[in-house]
Short mmCIF file of C-alpha atoms in Angstrom, two decimals:
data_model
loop_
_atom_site.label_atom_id
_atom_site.label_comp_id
_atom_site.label_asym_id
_atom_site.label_seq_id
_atom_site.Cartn_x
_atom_site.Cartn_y
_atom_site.Cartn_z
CA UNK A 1 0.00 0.00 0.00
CA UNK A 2 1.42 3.40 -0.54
CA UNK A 3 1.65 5.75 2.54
CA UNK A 4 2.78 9.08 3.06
CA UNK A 5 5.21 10.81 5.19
CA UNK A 6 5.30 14.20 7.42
CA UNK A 7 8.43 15.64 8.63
CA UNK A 8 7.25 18.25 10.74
CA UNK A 9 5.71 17.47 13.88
CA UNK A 10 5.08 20.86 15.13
CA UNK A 11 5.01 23.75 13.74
CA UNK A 12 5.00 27.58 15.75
CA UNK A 13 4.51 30.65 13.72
CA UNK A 14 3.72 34.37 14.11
CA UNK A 15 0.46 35.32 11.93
CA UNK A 16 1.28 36.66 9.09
CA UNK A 17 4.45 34.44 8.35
CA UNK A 18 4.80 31.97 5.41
CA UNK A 19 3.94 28.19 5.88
CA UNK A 20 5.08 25.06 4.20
CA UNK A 21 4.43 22.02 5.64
CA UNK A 22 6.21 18.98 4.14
CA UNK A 23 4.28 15.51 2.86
CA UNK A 24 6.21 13.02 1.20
CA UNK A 25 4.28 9.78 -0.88
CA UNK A 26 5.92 6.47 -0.95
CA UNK A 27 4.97 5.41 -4.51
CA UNK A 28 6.15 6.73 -8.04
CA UNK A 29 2.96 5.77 -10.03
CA UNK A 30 -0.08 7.61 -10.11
CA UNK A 31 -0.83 8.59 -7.04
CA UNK A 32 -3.78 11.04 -6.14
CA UNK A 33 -3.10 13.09 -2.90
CA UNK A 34 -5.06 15.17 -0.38
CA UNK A 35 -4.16 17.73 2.47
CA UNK A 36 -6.52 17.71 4.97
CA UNK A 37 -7.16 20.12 8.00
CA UNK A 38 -8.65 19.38 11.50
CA UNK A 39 -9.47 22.58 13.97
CA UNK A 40 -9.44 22.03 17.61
CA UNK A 41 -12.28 19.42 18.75
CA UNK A 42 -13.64 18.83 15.30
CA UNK A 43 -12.98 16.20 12.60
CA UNK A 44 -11.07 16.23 9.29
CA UNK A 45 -11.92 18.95 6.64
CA UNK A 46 -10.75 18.60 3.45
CA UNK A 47 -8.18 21.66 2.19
CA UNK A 48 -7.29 20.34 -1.27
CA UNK A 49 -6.68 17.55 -3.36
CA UNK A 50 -4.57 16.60 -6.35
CA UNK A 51 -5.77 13.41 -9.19
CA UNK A 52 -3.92 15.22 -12.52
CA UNK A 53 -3.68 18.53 -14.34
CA UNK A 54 -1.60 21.28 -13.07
CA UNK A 55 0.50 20.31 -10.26
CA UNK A 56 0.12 23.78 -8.31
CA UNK A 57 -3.42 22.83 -6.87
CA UNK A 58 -5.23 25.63 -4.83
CA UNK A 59 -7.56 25.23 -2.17
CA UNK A 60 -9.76 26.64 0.40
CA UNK A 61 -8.73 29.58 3.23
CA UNK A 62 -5.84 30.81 0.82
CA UNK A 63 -4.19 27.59 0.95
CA UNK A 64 -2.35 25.78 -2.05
CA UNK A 65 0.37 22.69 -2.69
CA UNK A 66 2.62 21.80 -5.61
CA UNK A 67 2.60 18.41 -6.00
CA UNK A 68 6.53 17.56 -7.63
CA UNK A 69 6.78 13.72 -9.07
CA UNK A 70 10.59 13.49 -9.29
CA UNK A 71 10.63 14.28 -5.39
CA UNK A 72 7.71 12.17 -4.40
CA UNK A 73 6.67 15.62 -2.60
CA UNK A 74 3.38 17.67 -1.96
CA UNK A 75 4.13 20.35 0.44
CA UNK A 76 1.39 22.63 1.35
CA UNK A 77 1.58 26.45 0.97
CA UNK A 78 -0.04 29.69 2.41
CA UNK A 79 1.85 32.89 2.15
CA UNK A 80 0.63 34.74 4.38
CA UNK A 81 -0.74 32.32 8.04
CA UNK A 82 -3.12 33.61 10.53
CA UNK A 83 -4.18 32.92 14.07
CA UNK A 84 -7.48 31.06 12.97
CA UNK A 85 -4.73 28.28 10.76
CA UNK A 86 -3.85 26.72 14.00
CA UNK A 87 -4.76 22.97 13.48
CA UNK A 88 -3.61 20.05 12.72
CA UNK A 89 -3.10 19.31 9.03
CA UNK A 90 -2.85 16.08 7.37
CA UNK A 91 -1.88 14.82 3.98
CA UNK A 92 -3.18 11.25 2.23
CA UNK A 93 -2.59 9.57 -0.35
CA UNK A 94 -6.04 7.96 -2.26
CA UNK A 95 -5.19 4.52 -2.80
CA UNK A 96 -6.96 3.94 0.73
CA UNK A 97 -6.94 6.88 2.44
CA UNK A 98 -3.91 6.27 4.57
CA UNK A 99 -3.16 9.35 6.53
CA UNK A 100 0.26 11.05 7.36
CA UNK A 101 1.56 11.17 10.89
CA UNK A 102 0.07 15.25 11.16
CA UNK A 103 1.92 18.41 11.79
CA UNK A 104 0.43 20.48 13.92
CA UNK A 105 0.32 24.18 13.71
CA UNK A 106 0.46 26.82 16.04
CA UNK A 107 -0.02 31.01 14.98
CA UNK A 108 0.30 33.47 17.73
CA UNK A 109 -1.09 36.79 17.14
CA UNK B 1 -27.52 15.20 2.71
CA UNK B 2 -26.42 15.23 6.33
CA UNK B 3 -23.18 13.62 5.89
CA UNK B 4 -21.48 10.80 7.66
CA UNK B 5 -23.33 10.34 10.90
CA UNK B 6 -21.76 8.43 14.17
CA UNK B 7 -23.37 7.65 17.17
CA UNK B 8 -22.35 8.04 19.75
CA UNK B 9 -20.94 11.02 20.15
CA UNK B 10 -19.30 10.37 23.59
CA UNK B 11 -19.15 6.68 25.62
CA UNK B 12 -17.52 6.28 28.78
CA UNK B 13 -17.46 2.43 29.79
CA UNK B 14 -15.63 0.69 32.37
CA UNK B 15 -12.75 -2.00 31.21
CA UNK B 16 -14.19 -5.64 30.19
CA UNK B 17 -17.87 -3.99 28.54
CA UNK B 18 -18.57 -4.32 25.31
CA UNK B 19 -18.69 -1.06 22.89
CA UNK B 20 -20.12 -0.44 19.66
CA UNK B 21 -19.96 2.48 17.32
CA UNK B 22 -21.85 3.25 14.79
CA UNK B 23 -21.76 4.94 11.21
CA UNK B 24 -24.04 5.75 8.48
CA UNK B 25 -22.37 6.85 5.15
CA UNK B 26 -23.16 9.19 3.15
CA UNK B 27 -25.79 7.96 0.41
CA UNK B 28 -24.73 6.98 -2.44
CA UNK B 29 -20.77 6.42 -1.38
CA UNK B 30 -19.85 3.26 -1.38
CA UNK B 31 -16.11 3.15 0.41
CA UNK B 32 -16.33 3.49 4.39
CA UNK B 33 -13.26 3.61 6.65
CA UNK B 34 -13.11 3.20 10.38
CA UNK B 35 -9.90 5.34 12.09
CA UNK B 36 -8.59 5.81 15.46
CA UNK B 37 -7.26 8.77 16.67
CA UNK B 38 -4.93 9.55 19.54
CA UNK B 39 -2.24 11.50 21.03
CA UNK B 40 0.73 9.20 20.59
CA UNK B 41 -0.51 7.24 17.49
CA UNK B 42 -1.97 9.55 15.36
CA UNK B 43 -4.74 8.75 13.10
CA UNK B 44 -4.82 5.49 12.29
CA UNK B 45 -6.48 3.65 9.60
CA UNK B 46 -8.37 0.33 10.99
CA UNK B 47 -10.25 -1.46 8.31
CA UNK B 48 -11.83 0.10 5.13
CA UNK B 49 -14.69 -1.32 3.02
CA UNK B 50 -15.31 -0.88 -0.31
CA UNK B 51 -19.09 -2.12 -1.33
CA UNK B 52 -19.45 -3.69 1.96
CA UNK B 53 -16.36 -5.76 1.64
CA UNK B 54 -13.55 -5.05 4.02
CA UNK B 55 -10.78 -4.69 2.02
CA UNK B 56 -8.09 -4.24 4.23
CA UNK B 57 -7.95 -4.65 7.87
CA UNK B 58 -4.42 -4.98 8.73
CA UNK B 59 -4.69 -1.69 10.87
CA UNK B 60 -7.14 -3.70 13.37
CA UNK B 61 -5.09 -3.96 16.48
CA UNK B 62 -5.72 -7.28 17.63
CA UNK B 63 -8.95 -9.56 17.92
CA UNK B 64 -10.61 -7.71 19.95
CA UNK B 65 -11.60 -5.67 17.49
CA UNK B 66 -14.16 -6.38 15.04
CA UNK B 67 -15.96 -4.33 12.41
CA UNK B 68 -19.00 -5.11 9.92
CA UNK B 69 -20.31 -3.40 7.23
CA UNK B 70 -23.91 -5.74 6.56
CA UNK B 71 -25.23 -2.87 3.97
CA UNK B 72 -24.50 -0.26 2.00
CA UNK B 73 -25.99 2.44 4.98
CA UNK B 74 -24.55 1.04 8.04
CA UNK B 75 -21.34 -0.27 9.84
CA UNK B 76 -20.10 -0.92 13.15
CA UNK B 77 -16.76 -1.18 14.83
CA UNK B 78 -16.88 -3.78 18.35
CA UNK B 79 -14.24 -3.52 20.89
CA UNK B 80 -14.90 -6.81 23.01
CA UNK B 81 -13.76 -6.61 25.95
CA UNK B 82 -12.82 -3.09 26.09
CA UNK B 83 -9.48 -1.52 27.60
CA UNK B 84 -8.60 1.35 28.86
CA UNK B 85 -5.39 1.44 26.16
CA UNK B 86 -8.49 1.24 23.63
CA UNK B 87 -9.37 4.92 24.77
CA UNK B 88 -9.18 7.19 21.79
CA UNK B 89 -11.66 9.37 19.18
CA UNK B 90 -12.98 7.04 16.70
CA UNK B 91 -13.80 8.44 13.08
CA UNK B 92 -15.77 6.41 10.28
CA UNK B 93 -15.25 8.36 6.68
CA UNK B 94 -16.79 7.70 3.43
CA UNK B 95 -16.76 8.22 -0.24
CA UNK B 96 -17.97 8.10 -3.30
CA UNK B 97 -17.16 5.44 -6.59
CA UNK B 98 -14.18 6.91 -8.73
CA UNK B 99 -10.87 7.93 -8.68
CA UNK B 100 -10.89 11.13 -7.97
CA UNK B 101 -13.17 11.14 -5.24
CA UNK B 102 -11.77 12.44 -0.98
CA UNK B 103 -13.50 10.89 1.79
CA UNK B 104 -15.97 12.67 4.09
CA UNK B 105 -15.46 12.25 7.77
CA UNK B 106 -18.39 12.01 10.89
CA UNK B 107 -17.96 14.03 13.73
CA UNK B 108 -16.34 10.97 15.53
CA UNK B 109 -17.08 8.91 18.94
CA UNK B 110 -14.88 9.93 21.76
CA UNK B 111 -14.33 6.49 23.70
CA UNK B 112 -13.22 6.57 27.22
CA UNK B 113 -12.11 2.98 29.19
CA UNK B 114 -12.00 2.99 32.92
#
C-alpha cells in the first residue's frame, strides 16, 4: 500500500508568516493526494486535493500545494498564516486513504 | 444530505464492557473507513470497506476488534472486551465510486475505558 510521510511534527509561527508544511508519498505511479485540516475538537476537513492537471493545486482559506513527481513531494503552501490556521493538518494519499503522521500548527497573534 | 453520521458522540465504559460504534455513510458512497485517533498514534487507519467488503484490515489492532459493514448504509466497529489502552476518538469516513473522489469524515465517537 502506498503511505505518506510528514516531517514536521510541530510547527510555531507568528500570523502573518509563510507556511510550508512537508508531505512526502511512498509510490512513483499515479498517485492522487489530499491535504486535509482538522481545527481544535472537530474532525477532518478537506483543504485540497490533487488526481492530474496542473501540479500547483489551490484550495480553500488561501491555501495551495505543488505536487513535484521526481521528489515524491506535496508540500502545502499559504503565504501569508493567521491565528485562525492553527490545526492540525494532514496529507493522504487515495489509494486507501492512509493518513500522514500530522503536523500540527500553532499562529500566535 | 447530512453527511457521515456516528453515534455516539461520547461513551464512557468501564474495562471488560462491550462497545459499539456506529456509522451511516453518506448515500450513495460506497467506500467506508473506520480510524482511530490519539495522542501518541496519530490517526490510524483500521479497516476500510469498499461495497461492503472489508478490504483491508491490517490496521485492526488485535482480535478484539471487530468491524462489519452488513449494507450499504450502516457499519459498526466492536471492541470486546474493552481496555482502557483502547481509549481514543474514533472516526468512520466515506466516499464516493471513482478515482478522484476524498473521503468525508463524521464528527467521531470519543471512547473513554476505565
Amino acid at each position: 500500500a502506498q503511505s505518506v510521510s510528514q516531517h514536521n511534527h510541530h510547527v510555531i509561527l507568528s500570523e502573518a508568516a509563510s507556511l510550508e508544511l512537508g508531505c512526502n508519498y511512498s509510490y512513483g505511479g499515479t498517485v492522487n493526494l489530499f491535504w486535509y485540516v482538522q481545527y481544535p475538537g472537530q474532525h477532518l476537513q478537506l483543504l485540497l486535493k490533487y488526481f492530474s492537471g496542473d501540479p500547483l493545486v489551490k484550495g480553500i482559506k488561501g491555501f495551495e500545494a505543488e505536487f513535484i513527481k521526481s521528489k515524491f513531494s506535496f508540500n502545502l503552501r499559504k503565504p501569508s498564516v493567521q491565528w485562525s490556521d492553527t490545526a492540525e493538518y494532514f496529507c493522504a494519499v487515495a489509494d486507501d486513504m492512509r493518513f500522514g503522521a500530522g503536523t500540527r500548527l500553532t499562529v500566535k497573534p | 444530505d447530512a453527511g457521515v453520521i456516528q453515534s455516539p458522540r461520547h461513551e464512557v465504559t468501564e474495562m471488560g464492557q462491550e462497545v459499539t460504534l456506529r456509522c451511516k455513510p453518506i448515500s450513495g458512497h460506497n467506500s467506508l473507513f473506520w480510524y482511530r485517533q490519539t495522542m501518541m498514534r496519530g490517526l490510524e487507519l483500521l479497516i476500510y470497506f469498499n461495497n461492503n467488503v472489508p478490504i483491508d484490515d491490517s490496521g485492526m489492532p488485535e482480535d478484539r476488534f471487530s468491524a462489519k459493514m452488513p449494507n450499504a448504509s450502516f457499519s459498526t466497529l466492536k471492541i470486546q472486551p474493552s481496555e482502557p489502552r483502547d481509549s481514543a476518538v474514533y472516526f468512520c469516513a466515506s466516499s464516493s465510486p471513482g478515482p478522484d473522489t476524498e473521503a468525508f469524515f463524521g464528527q467521531g465517537t470519543r471512547l473513554t475505558v476505565v
